[in-house]
Short mmCIF file of C-alpha atoms in Angstrom, two decimals:
data_model
loop_
_atom_site.label_atom_id
_atom_site.label_comp_id
_atom_site.label_asym_id
_atom_site.label_seq_id
_atom_site.Cartn_x
_atom_site.Cartn_y
_atom_site.Cartn_z
CA MET A 14 46.22 26.37 108.82
CA ILE A 15 43.51 28.17 110.76
CA LYS A 16 41.41 30.71 108.91
CA ILE A 17 40.31 33.73 110.96
CA GLU A 18 38.08 36.45 109.60
CA LEU A 19 39.21 40.00 110.30
CA THR A 20 35.79 40.97 111.63
CA THR A 21 36.26 38.60 114.57
CA LEU A 22 39.49 40.38 115.51
CA ASN A 23 37.77 43.79 115.76
CA LYS A 24 36.61 43.04 119.32
CA TYR A 25 40.26 42.97 120.46
CA VAL A 26 41.27 46.27 118.81
CA LYS A 27 41.20 49.29 121.13
CA THR A 28 41.46 52.96 120.25
CA ILE A 29 44.07 54.50 122.56
CA LYS A 30 44.49 58.24 123.11
CA CYS A 31 47.85 59.35 124.46
CA SER A 32 48.33 62.40 126.67
CA CYS A 33 50.30 64.01 123.80
CA GLY A 34 47.06 64.03 121.79
CA HIS A 35 47.92 61.22 119.37
CA GLU A 36 45.19 58.62 118.82
CA PHE A 37 45.98 55.14 117.51
CA LYS A 38 44.56 51.61 117.42
CA ALA A 39 46.28 48.71 119.13
CA VAL A 40 45.79 45.22 120.52
CA GLY A 41 46.89 44.08 123.98
CA LYS A 42 47.33 45.70 127.39
CA ARG A 43 50.51 47.77 127.01
CA PHE A 44 51.36 50.06 124.12
CA ILE A 45 54.05 52.51 123.05
CA CYS A 46 52.76 55.73 121.49
CA PRO A 47 54.23 55.96 117.97
CA LYS A 48 54.47 59.75 118.21
CA CYS A 49 56.07 60.44 121.61
CA LYS A 50 57.31 56.87 122.46
CA ARG A 51 55.55 56.93 125.86
CA LEU A 52 54.59 53.59 127.43
CA LEU A 53 50.84 53.32 128.00
CA SER A 54 48.74 50.63 129.62
CA TYR A 55 45.07 49.86 129.11
CA GLU A 56 43.01 49.19 132.23
CA LYS A 57 39.46 47.98 131.69
CA ASP A 58 36.73 49.55 133.84
CA LYS A 59 35.56 47.19 136.56
CA SER A 60 32.06 48.65 136.83
#
């Protein structure tokens, strides 16, 4: 079994703000807003 500390996972957690105004935390590139069920995608800035 691999032991992972939760502090190392914090770099993958993103705070997403939906256009309906709901703000939530998620991991990955595509999310579904828990309030309005809208599909959102996270694009990282390339600057």
